[in-house]
């Protein structure tokens, strides 16, 4: 069978350059070497508090970011999870194979359910739905960040159990770890750059906004363990500036002659330049509402064709058809 890859991203809010270096860039590379299914995981997004009135826009924003960054909808199947209801049906079938205790032990569940109000069944079942997302396309590989590896492991366990109990349907999916460097917040470099903090640079921030955020980046040392803020700026410089520039600043840092304002100005320019084409493309795409709808609806249709085949096979083996 052809090599298949599936991954998903929650439409929590706008993507920042940490997401870009961690995930988007990798998806864009993967589209050239395998049959890729990339989905926007709206059904996972609703397992934690969210704003219903903003969800559709959040979904569109993620889709626009991926397309503008270079995801080719002719090459990959790009779709919204809830448009393919077969995932949920397969998740129900899988739920009969998973001991509840195993779900209670998942790290993400333990972290997110600390507030009693958050411990809903959907959050507990989150990894089962994720297993269905992956296995319904019989994916061989799943590119995810470190925090999701435990969930992919559960998908393997479910595949193994299903195959042993009912018959061989599912390959055991492997994780492709997005090796992306950890990009820290510019305003608080002890924390990861996140979707909500003010120290995050969004992919379509204007050059002026990028400059403002970078110039304000914290470089003063906090605590004893090296200077996280400066290190973070160097990580970004390495990604976005040319190697000679990077070496010059590194040299200046080592000899103590560095002026951080110069480094920041250079970095801001280089980040702004790196995303110039992205901003243009995104603007053009965002202006054409209908076009995006068409891409996502064609993606869902394509996805459903594959998903339905797998689901039918699973139901048949389970005596449901
Ligand atoms: N849970 C993933 C995250 O939080 C998103 C996701 C949903 C996903 N379904 C998936 C990732 C299937 C990989 C495969 O990032």
Coordinates of C-alpha atoms and ligand atoms in Angstrom, one line a residue:
X1 CA 0.0 0.0 0.0
X2 CA 1.1 3.6 -0.6
X3 CA 2.8 5.3 2.3
X4 CA 0.2 7.3 4.2
X5 CA 0.6 10.1 6.7
X6 CA -2.0 11.8 8.9
X7 CA -1.7 14.7 11.3
X8 CA -4.0 17.2 12.9
X9 CA -3.9 20.6 14.5
X10 CA -6.4 22.0 16.9
X11 CA -7.8 25.4 15.7
X12 CA -7.2 27.0 19.1
X13 CA -6.2 30.3 17.6
X14 CA -3.7 32.0 15.2
X15 CA -0.4 30.2 14.5
X16 CA 2.9 31.7 15.5
X17 CA 6.4 31.2 14.3
X18 CA 7.0 28.5 16.9
X19 CA 4.2 26.5 15.2
X20 CA 5.7 27.3 11.9
X21 CA 9.2 26.0 12.8
X22 CA 7.7 23.0 14.7
X23 CA 4.9 21.7 12.6
X24 CA 3.9 23.6 9.5
X25 CA 7.3 23.5 7.9
X26 CA 7.5 19.8 8.4
X27 CA 4.0 19.1 6.9
X28 CA 5.0 21.1 3.9
X29 CA 8.1 18.9 3.4
X30 CA 6.2 15.7 4.0
X31 CA 3.6 16.4 1.2
X32 CA 6.3 15.6 -1.3
X33 CA 7.1 12.1 -0.1
X34 CA 3.8 10.5 0.9
X35 CA 0.0 10.5 0.6
X36 CA -0.8 13.1 3.3
X37 CA -4.1 13.7 5.2
X38 CA -4.0 16.9 7.2
X39 CA -6.9 17.9 9.3
X40 CA -8.1 20.7 11.5
X41 CA -9.2 19.0 14.7
X42 CA -12.3 20.9 15.6
X43 CA -13.8 18.0 17.5
X44 CA -10.8 17.9 19.7
X45 CA -10.9 21.7 20.2
X46 CA -14.3 21.6 21.9
X47 CA -13.1 19.3 24.7
X48 CA -11.7 22.3 26.5
X49 CA -13.5 25.7 27.0
X50 CA -13.8 27.6 23.7
X51 CA -15.8 30.3 22.1
X52 CA -18.5 28.9 19.7
X53 CA -18.9 32.1 17.9
X54 CA -15.2 32.2 17.0
X55 CA -14.6 28.5 16.0
X56 CA -15.4 28.8 12.3
X57 CA -13.1 31.7 12.0
X58 CA -10.4 29.9 13.9
X59 CA -10.8 26.9 11.5
X60 CA -10.5 29.2 8.5
X61 CA -7.4 30.9 9.9
X62 CA -5.6 27.7 10.4
X63 CA -6.5 26.5 6.9
X64 CA -5.3 29.9 5.4
X65 CA -2.1 29.7 7.3
X66 CA -1.3 26.3 6.0
X67 CA -2.2 27.1 2.4
X68 CA -0.3 30.4 2.4
X69 CA 2.7 28.7 4.0
X70 CA 2.9 26.3 1.0
X71 CA 0.6 23.3 1.7
X72 CA -0.6 22.3 -1.7
X73 CA -4.2 21.2 -1.7
X74 CA -3.7 19.3 -4.9
X75 CA -1.1 17.2 -3.2
X76 CA -2.6 16.7 0.3
X77 CA -6.1 16.1 1.5
X78 CA -6.8 19.1 3.7
X79 CA -10.1 18.9 5.7
X80 CA -12.0 19.7 8.8
X81 CA -12.4 16.7 11.2
X82 CA -16.1 17.2 11.9
X83 CA -16.8 17.1 8.1
X84 CA -15.9 13.4 8.2
X85 CA -18.3 12.0 10.8
X86 CA -16.8 8.5 10.2
X87 CA -14.0 9.4 12.6
X88 CA -16.5 9.6 15.5
X89 CA -18.2 6.3 14.5
X90 CA -14.9 4.5 14.5
X91 CA -13.9 6.1 17.8
X92 CA -17.0 4.6 19.3
X93 CA -16.1 1.2 18.0
X94 CA -12.6 1.6 19.4
X95 CA -13.9 2.8 22.8
X96 CA -15.0 -0.8 23.4
X97 CA -11.3 -1.8 23.2
X98 CA -9.8 0.7 25.7
X99 CA -9.8 0.2 29.5
X100 CA -10.9 3.4 31.2
X101 CA -8.0 3.2 33.6
X102 CA -5.6 3.6 30.6
X103 CA -7.3 6.8 29.6
X104 CA -7.1 8.1 33.1
X105 CA -3.4 7.6 33.1
X106 CA -2.7 9.7 29.9
X107 CA -0.5 12.6 30.7
X108 CA -2.5 15.2 28.8
X109 CA -5.8 14.2 30.5
X110 CA -4.2 14.4 33.9
X111 CA -2.8 17.9 33.1
X112 CA -6.0 19.3 31.5
X113 CA -8.5 17.8 33.9
X114 CA -7.0 19.2 37.1
X115 CA -9.9 21.6 37.2
X116 CA -13.0 19.4 38.0
X117 CA -15.1 21.3 35.4
X118 CA -12.7 20.2 32.7
X119 CA -12.9 16.5 33.3
X120 CA -15.6 15.8 30.8
X121 CA -16.0 12.5 28.9
X122 CA -14.8 14.1 25.7
X123 CA -11.5 15.0 27.2
X124 CA -11.1 11.5 28.6
X125 CA -12.0 10.0 25.2
X126 CA -9.7 12.5 23.3
X127 CA -7.0 9.9 22.6
X128 CA -9.6 7.3 21.3
X129 CA -10.9 9.9 18.8
X130 CA -7.3 10.7 17.9
X131 CA -6.6 7.0 17.3
X132 CA -9.7 6.9 15.0
X133 CA -8.4 10.0 13.1
X134 CA -5.1 8.2 12.4
X135 CA -6.3 4.6 11.8
X136 CA -9.3 5.4 9.6
X137 CA -6.8 6.4 6.9
X138 CA -4.6 3.4 7.8
X139 CA -1.8 5.9 8.2
X140 CA 1.7 4.6 8.7
X141 CA 3.2 7.7 10.1
X142 CA 2.0 10.6 12.3
X143 CA 4.0 13.8 12.6
X144 CA 3.4 15.3 16.0
X145 CA 5.1 17.1 18.8
X146 CA 6.5 15.4 21.9
X147 CA 3.3 16.1 23.9
X148 CA 1.3 13.8 21.5
X149 CA 3.5 10.8 21.3
X150 CA 1.7 9.0 24.1
X151 CA -1.5 9.3 22.1
X152 CA 0.1 7.8 19.0
X153 CA 1.3 5.0 21.2
X154 CA -2.3 4.4 22.2
X155 CA -3.3 4.3 18.6
X156 CA -0.8 1.5 18.1
X157 CA -2.2 -0.4 21.0
X158 CA -5.7 -0.1 19.6
X159 CA -4.6 -1.2 16.1
X160 CA -2.9 -4.2 17.6
X161 CA -5.9 -5.1 19.7
X162 CA -8.4 -4.7 16.9
X163 CA -6.3 -6.7 14.5
X164 CA -5.9 -9.5 17.0
X165 CA -9.5 -9.6 18.0
X166 CA -11.4 -9.0 14.7
X167 CA -8.9 -9.3 11.8
X168 CA -6.1 -7.4 10.2
X169 CA -7.2 -3.9 9.2
X170 CA -4.8 -1.4 10.7
X171 CA -1.1 -0.8 10.3
X172 CA 0.6 0.3 13.5
X173 CA 1.3 4.0 13.0
X174 CA 4.8 5.4 13.9
X175 CA 5.4 8.8 15.3
X176 CA 7.5 11.3 13.3
X177 CA 8.7 13.6 16.0
X178 CA 8.7 17.2 14.8
X179 CA 12.2 17.9 15.8
X180 CA 11.6 21.7 15.9
X181 CA 13.6 23.6 18.4
X182 CA 11.6 25.0 21.3
X183 CA 10.9 28.6 20.5
X184 CA 10.3 30.6 23.7
X185 CA 8.1 33.6 24.3
X186 CA 9.8 36.9 23.5
X187 CA 8.2 38.6 26.6
X188 CA 8.9 35.7 29.0
X189 CA 11.6 33.4 27.7
X190 CA 11.1 30.9 30.5
X191 CA 7.9 29.9 28.7
X192 CA 7.2 28.4 25.3
X193 CA 6.0 30.8 22.7
X194 CA 2.2 30.2 22.9
X195 CA -0.9 31.2 21.0
X196 CA -2.0 33.6 23.6
X197 CA 1.0 35.4 25.0
X198 CA 2.0 38.8 23.8
X199 CA 5.5 37.6 23.1
X200 CA 4.4 35.4 20.1
X201 CA 4.9 36.5 16.5
X202 CA 2.0 35.5 14.3
X203 CA 2.7 34.3 10.8
X204 CA 0.9 37.3 9.3
X205 CA 2.1 40.0 11.6
X206 CA 3.1 43.1 9.6
X207 CA 6.8 44.1 9.5
X208 CA 5.9 46.9 11.9
X209 CA 4.3 44.6 14.4
X210 CA 7.2 42.1 14.1
X211 CA 9.7 44.9 14.7
X212 CA 7.8 46.1 17.8
X213 CA 7.6 42.7 19.3
X214 CA 11.2 41.7 18.6
X215 CA 12.6 45.1 19.8
X216 CA 10.8 44.5 23.1
X217 CA 12.1 41.0 23.5
X218 CA 13.5 40.4 27.0
X219 CA 17.3 39.9 27.1
X220 CA 18.0 40.6 30.8
X221 CA 19.1 37.5 32.7
X222 CA 16.6 36.1 35.1
X223 CA 17.8 33.5 37.6
X224 CA 21.0 31.7 37.2
X225 CA 20.6 29.3 34.2
X226 CA 22.2 31.1 31.2
X227 CA 20.2 33.7 29.4
X228 CA 17.1 32.2 27.9
X229 CA 16.0 35.4 26.2
X230 CA 19.3 35.8 24.3
X231 CA 19.5 32.2 23.5
X232 CA 16.1 32.3 22.0
X233 CA 17.0 35.3 19.8
X234 CA 20.0 33.3 18.5
X235 CA 17.8 30.3 17.8
X236 CA 15.5 32.6 15.7
X237 CA 18.5 34.3 14.1
X238 CA 19.8 30.9 13.0
X239 CA 16.4 30.0 11.4
X240 CA 15.7 33.3 9.7
X241 CA 19.0 35.1 9.0
X242 CA 21.8 34.1 6.7
X243 CA 24.7 32.1 8.2
X244 CA 27.2 35.0 7.9
X245 CA 25.0 37.3 9.9
X246 CA 24.4 34.7 12.5
X247 CA 28.1 34.1 12.9
X248 CA 28.9 37.8 13.2
X249 CA 26.4 38.2 16.0
X250 CA 27.6 35.0 17.7
X251 CA 31.1 36.3 17.5
X252 CA 30.1 39.6 19.0
X253 CA 28.2 37.8 21.8
X254 CA 31.3 35.7 22.6
X255 CA 33.6 38.8 22.7
X256 CA 31.1 40.8 24.6
X257 CA 30.8 43.5 22.0
X258 CA 27.2 42.7 21.0
X259 CA 24.5 45.3 20.9
X260 CA 21.2 43.5 21.3
X261 CA 19.3 46.4 19.7
X262 CA 21.2 45.7 16.5
X263 CA 20.6 42.0 16.7
X264 CA 16.9 42.6 17.2
X265 CA 16.6 45.0 14.4
X266 CA 18.3 42.6 12.0
X267 CA 16.2 39.7 13.2
X268 CA 13.0 41.6 12.9
X269 CA 13.9 42.5 9.3
X270 CA 14.7 38.9 8.4
X271 CA 11.6 37.5 9.9
X272 CA 9.5 40.1 8.1
X273 CA 11.2 39.3 4.9
X274 CA 10.9 35.5 5.4
X275 CA 7.1 35.9 5.6
X276 CA 6.6 38.5 2.9
X277 CA 5.3 36.1 0.3
X278 CA 3.3 34.3 3.0
X279 CA 1.5 37.6 3.9
X280 CA 0.6 38.3 0.3
X281 CA -0.7 34.9 -0.4
X282 CA -2.7 34.8 2.7
X283 CA -4.3 38.1 2.0
X284 CA -5.3 36.9 -1.5
X285 CA -6.7 33.7 -0.1
X286 CA -8.5 35.3 2.7
X287 CA -10.3 37.6 0.3
X288 CA -11.7 34.7 -1.5
X289 CA -14.1 33.0 0.9
X290 CA -15.7 30.8 -1.6
X291 CA -12.3 29.4 -2.8
X292 CA -11.4 28.2 0.7
X293 CA -14.8 26.6 1.2
X294 CA -14.3 24.7 -2.0
X295 CA -10.9 23.5 -1.0
X296 CA -12.2 22.2 2.4
X297 CA -15.3 20.7 1.0
X298 CA -13.3 18.8 -1.7
X299 CA -10.9 17.7 1.0
X300 CA -13.7 16.4 3.1
X301 CA -15.1 14.5 0.2
X302 CA -11.8 12.9 -0.6
X303 CA -11.2 12.0 3.0
X304 CA -14.6 10.5 3.4
X305 CA -14.1 8.2 0.5
X306 CA -11.1 6.6 2.2
X307 CA -12.6 6.8 5.7
X308 CA -15.8 5.1 4.7
X309 CA -14.0 2.1 3.2
X310 CA -12.0 1.5 6.4
X311 CA -15.1 2.0 8.6
X312 CA -17.1 -0.4 6.6
X313 CA -14.4 -3.0 6.8
X314 CA -14.2 -2.6 10.6
X315 CA -17.9 -2.8 11.1
X316 CA -18.1 -5.9 9.0
X317 CA -15.4 -7.6 11.0
X318 CA -17.2 -6.6 14.2
X319 CA -20.5 -8.1 13.1
X320 CA -22.2 -4.8 12.6
X321 CA -22.7 -5.2 8.9
Ligands
LIG1 N1 -4.2 16.2 19.5 C1 -3.4 16.9 18.6 C2 -2.9 18.1 19.2 O1 -3.3 18.5 20.2 C3 -4.2 17.2 17.4 C4 -4.7 16.0 16.7 C5 -6.0 15.5 16.7 C6 -3.9 15.0 16.0 N2 -6.1 14.3 16.0 C7 -4.8 14.0 15.6 C8 -2.6 14.9 15.7 C9 -4.4 12.9 14.9 C10 -2.1 13.8 15.0 C11 -3.0 12.8 14.6 O2 -2.0 18.7 18.6

